[in-house]
XYZ file of C-alpha atoms in Angstrom:
674
model
C 0.000 0.000 0.000
C 1.427 3.400 -0.980
C 2.016 6.150 1.533
C -0.627 8.279 -0.152
C -3.150 5.437 0.140
C -2.244 4.929 3.781
C -2.618 8.629 4.484
C -5.972 8.719 2.697
C -7.218 5.724 4.683
C -6.089 7.277 7.945
C -7.787 10.568 7.106
C -11.061 8.873 6.177
C -11.072 6.704 9.297
C -10.428 9.677 11.545
C -13.133 11.638 9.751
C -15.586 8.858 10.601
C -14.373 8.862 14.198
C -14.533 12.591 14.764
C -17.865 13.009 13.005
C -19.297 10.283 15.233
C -18.036 11.667 18.524
C -19.085 15.178 17.526
C -22.632 13.895 16.963
C -22.675 12.191 20.355
C -21.264 15.267 22.047
C -23.817 17.547 20.384
C -26.640 15.288 21.560
C -25.211 15.051 25.068
C -26.033 11.347 24.854
C -25.023 8.298 22.853
C -22.188 5.824 22.489
C -18.824 7.193 21.343
C -16.663 4.202 22.249
C -17.704 1.762 19.524
C -17.408 4.264 16.649
C -13.882 5.164 17.762
C -12.823 1.537 18.006
C -14.663 0.058 15.018
C -14.215 2.858 12.468
C -11.234 1.232 10.779
C -12.893 -2.132 10.161
C -16.130 -0.709 8.782
C -14.214 1.755 6.630
C -12.305 -1.108 5.026
C -15.539 -2.993 4.429
C -17.347 -0.036 2.893
C -14.360 1.209 0.892
C -13.007 -2.086 -0.438
C -15.785 -4.669 -0.414
C -19.365 -3.482 0.132
C -21.366 -3.434 -3.115
C -23.969 -0.711 -2.717
C -25.379 2.344 -4.442
C -25.969 5.391 -2.216
C -28.268 6.872 -4.873
C -30.528 3.814 -4.726
C -30.559 2.150 -1.288
C -33.227 -0.291 -2.514
C -31.203 -1.699 -5.440
C -32.031 -5.423 -5.182
C -28.561 -6.866 -5.765
C -26.757 -4.703 -3.219
C -24.779 -6.212 -0.397
C -26.545 -5.869 2.928
C -24.789 -4.297 5.910
C -26.365 -4.805 9.311
C -25.178 -2.925 12.377
C -26.282 -5.399 15.010
C -24.471 -3.315 17.609
C -27.088 -0.635 17.083
C -25.803 1.526 19.927
C -22.946 2.446 17.549
C -25.479 4.224 15.337
C -23.362 7.385 15.036
C -20.800 5.246 13.200
C -23.388 4.130 10.645
C -24.801 7.601 10.138
C -21.296 8.957 9.535
C -20.694 6.281 6.913
C -24.022 6.959 5.232
C -23.435 10.689 5.076
C -19.848 10.436 3.897
C -20.609 7.915 1.151
C -23.475 9.994 -0.222
C -26.774 8.639 1.067
C -29.740 10.964 1.561
C -28.751 12.038 5.040
C -27.553 15.548 5.742
C -24.842 16.860 8.005
C -27.600 18.655 9.886
C -29.042 15.243 10.785
C -25.796 14.373 12.528
C -25.733 17.772 14.211
C -29.198 16.952 15.555
C -28.338 13.321 16.407
C -30.992 11.725 18.656
C -33.269 14.774 18.366
C -36.825 15.174 17.100
C -37.050 15.115 13.310
C -33.479 13.933 12.689
C -32.754 11.017 10.385
C -30.039 10.101 12.880
C -32.093 8.459 15.631
C -30.629 7.002 18.795
C -30.550 3.528 17.255
C -30.897 2.698 13.547
C -34.491 2.633 12.333
C -35.712 1.085 9.098
C -37.559 3.586 6.931
C -36.260 6.618 8.780
C -32.717 6.691 7.418
C -31.849 5.727 3.823
C -29.284 2.934 3.868
C -30.392 1.440 7.176
C -31.318 -2.179 6.416
C -33.039 -3.037 9.701
C -34.016 -1.582 13.043
C -31.408 -2.631 15.593
C -30.580 -1.868 19.188
C -31.808 -4.906 21.131
C -28.611 -6.914 20.924
C -28.546 -10.058 18.809
C -31.523 -9.062 16.670
C -29.409 -7.681 13.847
C -27.267 -10.816 13.826
C -30.337 -13.020 13.349
C -31.796 -10.592 10.786
C -28.544 -10.920 8.820
C -28.904 -14.711 8.836
C -32.384 -14.287 7.355
C -31.079 -11.920 4.693
C -28.350 -14.390 3.742
C -30.952 -17.150 3.512
C -33.131 -15.018 1.245
C -30.187 -14.352 -1.069
C -29.406 -18.063 -1.400
C -33.096 -18.949 -1.926
C -33.695 -16.369 -4.635
C -30.399 -17.253 -6.317
C -31.389 -20.921 -6.379
C -34.771 -20.123 -7.892
C -33.809 -17.498 -10.435
C -30.150 -17.677 -11.413
C -29.389 -19.531 -14.615
C -26.127 -20.602 -16.260
C -24.459 -17.424 -17.436
C -26.997 -15.278 -15.583
C -26.180 -14.582 -11.931
C -28.689 -11.859 -11.229
C -28.970 -12.604 -7.505
C -25.371 -12.375 -6.388
C -24.579 -10.488 -3.197
C -23.250 -10.838 0.337
C -24.578 -10.023 3.792
C -22.226 -8.357 6.275
C -22.898 -7.793 9.937
C -21.028 -5.933 12.670
C -21.526 -7.408 16.128
C -20.315 -6.547 19.600
C -19.412 -8.568 22.670
C -22.955 -7.949 23.872
C -24.486 -9.335 20.677
C -22.585 -12.570 21.109
C -23.596 -12.897 24.748
C -27.267 -12.944 23.800
C -28.619 -16.456 23.350
C -30.371 -15.324 20.189
C -27.052 -14.986 18.361
C -26.098 -18.556 19.253
C -29.445 -19.850 18.010
C -29.066 -18.011 14.718
C -25.371 -18.840 14.295
C -26.026 -22.528 14.853
C -28.635 -22.590 12.107
C -26.448 -20.505 9.771
C -23.636 -23.008 10.190
C -25.966 -25.928 9.544
C -27.194 -24.218 6.379
C -23.630 -23.373 5.253
C -24.463 -19.760 4.466
C -21.165 -18.849 2.869
C -22.349 -15.420 1.744
C -22.656 -14.314 5.367
C -19.664 -12.495 6.894
C -19.731 -11.246 10.484
C -17.229 -8.752 11.845
C -16.847 -9.139 15.607
C -15.779 -5.939 17.363
C -14.004 -7.665 20.236
C -13.065 -4.869 22.617
C -13.617 -6.711 25.880
C -15.756 -3.988 27.455
C -19.423 -3.760 28.350
C -21.411 -1.296 30.430
C -20.405 -2.856 33.733
C -16.712 -3.097 32.911
C -14.514 -5.843 31.514
C -16.394 -8.632 29.792
C -14.239 -11.048 31.808
C -16.661 -10.652 34.704
C -19.334 -12.551 32.776
C -18.031 -13.626 29.367
C -14.944 -15.821 29.338
C -15.933 -18.416 26.766
C -13.947 -19.385 23.710
C -15.957 -17.528 21.060
C -13.767 -18.851 18.256
C -14.295 -22.390 19.459
C -18.026 -21.862 19.770
C -18.398 -20.612 16.201
C -16.097 -23.310 14.855
C -18.384 -25.841 16.536
C -21.335 -24.165 14.829
C -19.671 -24.867 11.486
C -18.302 -21.388 10.815
C -14.941 -20.376 9.392
C -13.263 -18.358 12.142
C -10.661 -15.822 11.054
C -8.424 -14.123 13.569
C -8.156 -12.601 16.006
C -6.818 -9.844 13.775
C -5.939 -6.279 14.649
C -9.217 -4.468 14.035
C -7.369 -1.162 13.960
C -5.185 -2.291 11.044
C -6.493 -1.601 7.559
C -4.332 -4.284 5.992
C -5.250 -7.011 8.498
C -8.964 -6.353 8.183
C -8.688 -6.216 4.397
C -6.845 -9.533 4.286
C -9.392 -11.120 6.607
C -12.321 -9.969 4.468
C -10.584 -11.233 1.340
C -10.145 -14.618 3.004
C -13.772 -14.695 4.142
C -14.982 -14.077 0.589
C -12.652 -16.631 -0.966
C -14.616 -19.688 0.129
C -18.413 -19.796 0.232
C -18.721 -23.204 1.834
C -19.599 -21.760 5.260
C -20.271 -18.457 7.008
C -17.337 -16.482 8.371
C -16.685 -14.815 11.696
C -13.811 -12.330 11.682
C -12.638 -11.617 15.213
C -11.255 -8.085 15.313
C -9.425 -6.973 18.423
C -10.178 -3.294 18.963
C -9.996 -0.683 21.704
C -13.251 0.885 22.785
C -12.903 4.651 22.754
C -9.672 4.411 20.729
C -7.824 7.728 20.828
C -9.406 8.972 24.035
C -6.505 9.618 26.444
C -8.534 9.075 29.611
C -11.368 6.765 28.553
C -9.965 4.416 25.896
C -10.288 0.783 26.886
C -12.742 1.480 29.693
C -16.482 1.260 30.280
C -16.521 5.049 30.586
C -16.218 5.256 26.804
C -19.239 3.075 26.137
C -22.497 4.856 26.748
C -21.961 8.531 27.452
C -20.370 11.474 25.630
C -16.662 11.949 26.069
C -17.180 15.526 27.221
C -15.899 18.644 25.512
C -12.425 18.496 27.027
C -11.966 14.794 26.338
C -13.309 15.201 22.806
C -10.712 17.862 22.171
C -7.942 15.681 23.653
C -9.093 12.690 21.609
C -8.909 14.634 18.372
C -5.446 15.826 19.316
C -4.282 12.279 20.014
C -5.691 11.132 16.675
C -3.692 13.853 14.935
C -6.860 15.695 13.939
C -5.941 19.268 13.179
C -9.418 20.786 12.976
C -10.935 22.421 16.044
C -14.409 23.146 14.674
C -16.895 20.286 15.327
C -18.275 18.451 12.294
C -15.342 19.446 10.111
C -14.975 17.173 7.079
C -11.783 17.543 5.037
C -12.520 17.802 1.324
C -10.026 15.031 0.540
C -11.827 12.619 2.864
C -15.258 13.535 1.536
C -14.161 13.159 -2.077
C -12.565 9.798 -1.341
C -15.654 8.406 0.369
C -18.141 9.961 -2.044
C -16.455 7.884 -4.744
C -18.913 5.259 -3.513
C -21.550 7.025 -5.604
C -19.715 6.416 -8.865
C -18.867 2.833 -7.902
C -22.469 2.183 -6.921
C -23.854 3.671 -10.107
C -21.477 1.491 -12.100
C -22.418 -1.672 -10.244
C -26.116 -1.023 -10.672
C -25.760 -0.127 -14.351
C -23.832 -3.334 -14.987
C -26.492 -5.340 -13.141
C -29.274 -3.681 -15.104
C -27.573 -4.671 -18.358
C -27.256 -8.234 -17.121
C -30.856 -8.256 -15.960
C -32.006 -7.007 -19.366
C -30.161 -9.930 -20.985
C -31.755 -12.249 -18.443
C -35.187 -10.864 -19.258
C -34.699 -11.488 -22.971
C -33.889 -15.127 -22.325
C -36.137 -15.748 -19.308
C -39.021 -13.239 -19.495
C -41.379 -15.110 -17.163
C -38.747 -15.524 -14.462
C -37.708 -11.879 -14.736
C -41.287 -10.701 -14.332
C -41.885 -13.017 -11.386
C -38.713 -11.911 -9.617
C -39.579 -8.232 -10.046
C -43.071 -8.825 -8.706
C -41.836 -10.759 -5.680
C -39.173 -8.177 -4.861
C -41.839 -5.470 -4.988
C -44.045 -7.434 -2.585
C -46.971 -7.648 -5.011
C -49.055 -10.829 -4.907
C -49.809 -12.723 -8.147
C -53.034 -11.903 -9.951
C -55.897 -14.082 -8.803
C -54.149 -15.238 -5.649
C -57.346 -15.066 -3.583
C -59.008 -17.627 -5.845
C -56.461 -20.159 -4.619
C -58.383 -20.359 -1.356
C -61.523 -21.512 -3.151
C -59.940 -24.936 -3.352
C -59.754 -25.413 0.410
C -62.326 -28.132 1.166
C -65.147 -27.185 3.503
C -65.140 -28.860 6.899
C -67.907 -31.465 7.091
C -67.208 -32.380 10.722
C -65.711 -30.607 13.747
C -62.155 -29.688 12.785
C -59.237 -28.030 14.527
C -58.612 -24.590 13.089
C -54.899 -25.464 12.781
C -55.862 -28.215 10.320
C -57.896 -25.986 8.025
C -55.327 -23.207 8.296
C -52.684 -25.688 7.151
C -54.782 -26.496 4.096
C -55.190 -22.787 3.377
C -51.434 -22.305 3.617
C -50.843 -25.066 1.099
C -53.502 -23.729 -1.257
C -51.807 -20.329 -1.203
C -48.326 -21.788 -1.557
C -49.382 -23.477 -4.799
C -49.804 -20.081 -6.462
C -47.688 -17.698 -4.365
C -44.082 -18.829 -4.848
C -42.728 -16.150 -2.465
C -44.342 -17.873 0.516
C -41.855 -19.859 2.612
C -41.356 -20.693 6.265
C -41.526 -23.348 8.906
C -41.736 -24.009 12.602
C -39.587 -24.384 15.676
C -39.528 -28.192 15.338
C -43.320 -28.442 15.529
C -44.435 -28.656 11.911
C -46.419 -31.899 12.344
C -48.401 -30.200 15.109
C -48.753 -26.720 13.634
C -49.616 -28.115 10.177
C -47.384 -25.588 8.440
C -45.376 -27.730 6.042
C -45.677 -26.934 2.333
C -46.509 -30.360 0.981
C -45.104 -30.060 -2.525
C -41.762 -28.556 -1.513
C -38.482 -29.867 -0.173
C -36.508 -28.318 2.668
C -34.433 -25.159 2.361
C -30.987 -26.707 2.710
C -27.586 -26.831 1.030
C -26.471 -27.236 -1.611
C -29.590 -26.459 -3.667
C -31.389 -23.967 -1.376
C -34.535 -24.032 -3.505
C -36.838 -25.581 -0.881
C -39.565 -23.611 0.871
C -39.769 -25.524 4.151
C -37.354 -24.093 6.710
C -36.316 -26.364 9.557
C -35.632 -23.796 12.268
C -35.075 -26.329 15.034
C -36.035 -25.576 18.622
C -35.113 -21.920 18.235
C -38.259 -19.796 18.546
C -36.442 -16.483 19.037
C -34.085 -17.004 16.114
C -36.956 -18.251 13.957
C -38.885 -15.015 14.370
C -35.832 -12.786 13.929
C -34.684 -14.727 10.875
C -38.153 -14.362 9.354
C -37.801 -10.626 9.904
C -34.533 -10.800 7.961
C -36.192 -12.726 5.140
C -38.873 -10.047 4.871
C -36.324 -7.238 5.107
C -34.337 -8.678 2.218
C -37.357 -8.753 -0.047
C -38.707 -11.365 -2.418
C -39.995 -13.522 0.443
C -43.240 -13.652 2.415
C -42.083 -15.579 5.480
C -44.160 -17.396 8.065
C -43.113 -18.820 11.413
C -45.087 -21.234 13.555
C -45.033 -22.644 17.054
C -47.342 -23.217 20.011
C -48.897 -20.019 21.349
C -47.349 -20.492 24.788
C -43.884 -20.205 23.209
C -44.644 -16.714 21.990
C -42.827 -15.770 25.192
C -39.584 -16.918 23.562
C -40.020 -14.768 20.451
C -41.756 -11.613 21.643
C -38.800 -9.243 21.013
C -38.668 -10.216 17.358
C -42.448 -10.002 16.922
C -42.309 -6.516 18.433
C -39.609 -5.470 15.975
C -41.569 -6.924 13.055
C -44.441 -4.656 14.105
C -42.149 -1.678 14.657
C -40.738 -2.089 11.146
C -44.053 -2.929 9.473
C -42.800 -6.220 8.037
C -44.970 -8.655 6.115
C -44.325 -11.642 8.379
C -47.036 -14.135 9.307
C -46.805 -15.739 12.750
C -48.874 -18.904 13.150
C -49.599 -19.866 16.760
C -51.434 -23.106 17.485
C -52.526 -24.882 20.692
C -54.130 -21.625 21.700
C -55.777 -22.261 25.094
C -56.501 -24.643 27.930
C -57.866 -26.802 25.136
C -54.305 -28.117 24.923
C -55.432 -30.314 27.804
C -53.192 -32.942 29.346
C -49.893 -31.153 28.668
C -50.819 -28.945 31.590
C -50.278 -25.323 32.611
C -46.763 -25.030 31.177
C -48.242 -25.517 27.723
C -51.604 -23.798 28.188
C -51.491 -20.129 27.127
C -53.511 -17.820 29.333
C -52.155 -14.290 28.943
C -50.664 -14.716 25.492
C -53.475 -13.526 23.238
C -53.762 -10.348 25.285
C -49.974 -10.019 25.081
C -50.119 -10.203 21.305
C -52.896 -7.633 21.195
C -50.786 -5.246 23.261
C -48.186 -4.913 20.470
C -48.851 -1.811 18.337
C -48.979 -2.587 14.632
C -49.537 -6.337 15.048
C -52.796 -7.720 13.656
C -54.036 -10.622 15.784
C -56.636 -13.013 14.361
C -58.211 -15.857 16.346
C -60.568 -17.661 13.963
C -63.638 -19.475 15.230
C -63.906 -22.347 12.756
C -62.721 -23.688 9.413
C -64.241 -20.882 7.350
C -62.690 -18.178 9.496
C -59.349 -20.005 9.345
C -59.318 -19.649 5.577
C -60.270 -15.987 5.870
C -57.517 -15.447 8.440
C -54.913 -16.522 5.906
C -56.532 -14.373 3.213
C -56.330 -11.349 5.494
C -52.762 -12.072 6.587
C -51.578 -12.332 2.997
C -53.236 -9.047 2.069
C -51.848 -7.265 5.140
C -48.508 -6.288 3.627
C -48.176 -3.212 5.851
C -47.313 -5.200 8.951
C -47.146 -8.591 10.644
C -50.109 -10.819 11.422
C -50.522 -13.387 14.180
C -52.976 -16.209 13.418
C -54.037 -18.004 16.612
C -55.392 -21.533 16.158
C -56.857 -24.424 18.130
C -55.445 -27.839 18.793
C -58.891 -29.276 19.529
C -61.694 -29.744 17.026
C -64.353 -27.047 16.831
C -67.732 -27.200 15.087
C -68.575 -25.234 11.986
C -70.468 -22.044 12.800
C -74.033 -21.679 11.544
C -74.057 -18.303 9.785
C -77.522 -18.597 8.271
C -78.801 -15.842 10.554
C -75.782 -13.595 10.308
C -73.003 -12.306 8.100
C -70.614 -14.471 6.037
C -67.159 -15.505 7.261
C -65.574 -13.135 4.755
C -66.495 -10.383 7.211
C -63.597 -11.587 9.329
C -61.640 -8.938 7.443
C -63.719 -6.376 9.354
C -62.538 -7.745 12.683
C -65.980 -8.494 14.112
C -69.370 -9.316 12.676
C -72.768 -10.669 13.657
C -72.785 -14.450 13.397
C -76.324 -15.080 14.590
C -79.324 -13.392 16.139
C -83.080 -13.974 16.162
C -85.261 -11.651 14.146
C -85.769 -9.237 17.009
C -83.893 -6.359 18.548
C -81.316 -8.004 20.777
C -81.543 -7.882 24.562
C -77.912 -8.839 25.059
C -74.746 -9.222 22.982
C -72.448 -12.203 23.313
C -68.944 -11.466 21.990
C -66.518 -14.335 21.518
C -63.386 -15.389 19.684
C -61.932 -18.659 18.481
C -63.295 -21.880 19.888
C -65.581 -19.968 22.244
C -67.764 -18.620 19.437
C -69.508 -21.987 19.233
C -70.147 -21.828 22.996
C -71.662 -18.362 22.650
C -73.779 -19.485 19.703
C -75.194 -22.452 21.580
C -75.897 -20.236 24.587
C -77.722 -17.684 22.419
C -79.891 -20.340 20.865
C -80.725 -21.723 24.306
C -81.596 -18.266 25.623
C -83.986 -17.746 22.714
C -85.466 -21.195 22.918
C -85.909 -21.393 26.686
C -86.313 -17.843 27.894
C -87.371 -15.607 25.006
C -84.142 -13.673 25.339
C -82.737 -12.355 22.097
C -78.964 -12.620 22.118
C -76.807 -11.301 19.299
C -73.658 -13.380 18.795
C -70.642 -11.454 17.569
C -67.525 -13.218 16.413
C -64.610 -10.875 17.084
C -61.516 -12.611 15.692
C -59.475 -9.403 15.556
C -59.629 -6.324 17.762
C -57.191 -4.534 15.476
C -59.206 -5.071 12.314
C -62.397 -4.050 14.087
C -60.880 -0.830 15.422
C -59.824 0.049 11.867
C -63.457 0.027 10.679
C -65.591 3.152 10.320
C -67.463 4.167 13.452
C -70.760 3.524 11.698
C -69.888 -0.133 11.174
C -68.551 -0.594 14.711
C -71.721 0.855 16.187
C -73.849 -1.308 13.939
C -72.180 -4.452 15.293
C -72.033 -3.209 18.880
C -74.834 -0.644 19.326
C -73.696 1.851 21.978
C -77.154 1.932 23.575
C -77.017 -1.780 24.351
C -74.896 -2.186 27.482
C -75.823 -5.792 28.254
C -72.769 -7.577 26.910
C -70.890 -10.754 27.709
C -67.424 -11.616 26.391
C -66.264 -15.221 26.148
C -62.638 -16.111 25.563
C -60.429 -18.862 26.996
C -57.762 -16.469 28.202
C -57.244 -13.374 30.341
C -60.324 -11.224 30.658
C -58.079 -8.156 30.815
C -58.910 -5.769 27.988
C -62.436 -6.946 27.277
C -63.816 -4.013 29.272
C -63.302 -1.865 26.178
C -66.111 -3.819 24.474
C -68.377 -4.884 27.324
C -68.054 -1.753 29.471
C -68.358 -1.594 33.237
C -71.796 -3.203 33.189
C -70.815 -6.263 31.168
C -69.526 -9.679 32.186
C -66.244 -11.184 31.016
C -66.033 -14.959 31.003
C -62.468 -16.196 30.723
C -59.590 -17.575 32.738
C -57.407 -15.356 34.906
C -55.296 -18.098 36.430
C -53.073 -20.870 35.149
C -54.550 -24.134 33.916
C -54.143 -27.751 34.984
C -53.296 -31.091 33.458
C -56.538 -32.754 32.389
C -58.498 -33.331 29.192
C -59.376 -30.054 27.531
C -63.143 -30.648 27.682
C -62.945 -31.139 31.426
C -60.923 -27.979 31.890
C -63.498 -25.919 29.997
C -66.147 -27.372 32.309
C -64.203 -26.920 35.550
C -63.154 -23.359 34.727
C -66.618 -22.219 33.692
C -66.144 -21.764 29.975
C -69.495 -23.359 29.254
C -72.858 -22.703 27.678
C -74.376 -22.707 31.151
C -72.037 -19.970 32.381
C -72.807 -17.788 29.374
C -76.549 -18.306 29.713
C -76.451 -17.422 33.405
C -74.363 -14.291 32.824
C -76.584 -13.091 29.975
C -79.800 -13.849 31.863
C -78.563 -11.947 34.897
C -77.783 -8.857 32.803
C -81.140 -8.934 31.030
C -83.019 -9.537 34.262
C -81.316 -6.545 35.817
C -82.632 -4.332 33.026
C -86.137 -5.790 33.015
C -86.304 -5.480 36.786
């Protein structure tokens, strides 16, 4: 390397460092230590290896860069600004402030060039695994001899904290099993966390762990050395038989005379005096904050010309591909844009009607397979529970090396990684991912479901075994608070279908809901088909709630139920009418979120505000139902843990019965009639 090249590299790296610490100092909050220590390694990646186009952050064949260590966001924003993305210097000046594109942690959709929302440690790592899987899957489906139109890498920067999270081990284990050779992880190994040296809690052999996972482990290398990092990245890219972990030894807060190598550099500004001393130690000759030498800016803005050239070359190759494979080219473009094939809804017409009581998981599985037959972008799997969740695509093989063309993903017993990886699949584009497990194990994947909602990702979460109807497996496997927990997540659409027809409609709605994730909650036990002859059709599930049945008279009471309890409410209503001349309207409310999105006129038509006699029935926490039944209503549910016994007996013992509903409704009506 020439002296001029070395000097240029040093200037660019120090520009990244000083811009980052100036942003943190201006905000009076943030994390200066990681940007100071990791600037060299990410500079080498972005300057020598990363294939991207700052003018078009959505170019499909770009390399993906994920900052899993999201607390180092100032580092990423500095890179984005310096290489020419649509982020202004003023955004860095207003780092972490209202209206800035430079938020406290990277946020998808807020800042051009940010590939995923990170901050909760380990999430970005697992997202990167999903992105790498999507690249291999699309390449297997669409590349042809002489036409490599899907041909990119996924890079991820992780911290000590990322690798302490169990999520990263789950995801790394699967990545090694799948031999994802296009995945390269840079490990910023600085040995410091918030509480001090990582030796107080983290003494494992990380290299040995990743080698056992089936990864190529490179290093430790000097993460402050341009040449060592460059050589390591070259080695990682030379063999695509397995993913690579590059261990880079760095110094947190590098250049800070009084804070380098200590926890003090991690999560608070250096301070004005220490910032000035740090710049002096780095040989930075500019006193004014946010100074960017023209030579450094010109050198890094060369990324624009490189990116334009890469994209132009790809567009030429894609045009040649289109001439030879027009159908495949059209399909790939459609899938990358997230548009469903024409006529996709008609696929659900082929789902056979249930002629006997059927578990909603069974019909939902048939709906999934009907959709998969005509929506090639649909892929997913379960956390080792596919036979129980009924989520295998019957006419497909597994996603596995060396072919990677299968649509069934074997996630293993890794619920958290499964959800985060599905987020990565959706983030990459070209995939509509689904993930399935028992509802009670939502606890293990909640952080990733929350992030899917925060990012507005089209991910479908299928939860089966939805209540005490699980039966003999007992309270550890019987979800009680979980449906309410799902409903508490902003931006997540929760659907708990009542029978086979609603199960089909749940999948229709989830597929159409491209603006965010959907959770479909399904029964293990069989449920009867709902008689809708005196109500609205099941297609009204898309409206969140609708009248299933009522006698031809103004109702005296409204029974609101979800899932398997709709049939209980229906039987109770018919008994009330038959035995006591009480008119009960039965409302199936599979989705609070969909119902709340309806016009007020519709909501008041289903639940007339003048009718306060209301009973809710759901085999879960009653918390939250007061919004629909008011202070005068009755909520029938279960506010304690279950027991090990047959499901039918548990429903009886815990009062989720026709008798209980009849008594509650009769009491409310009697109170009004006096």
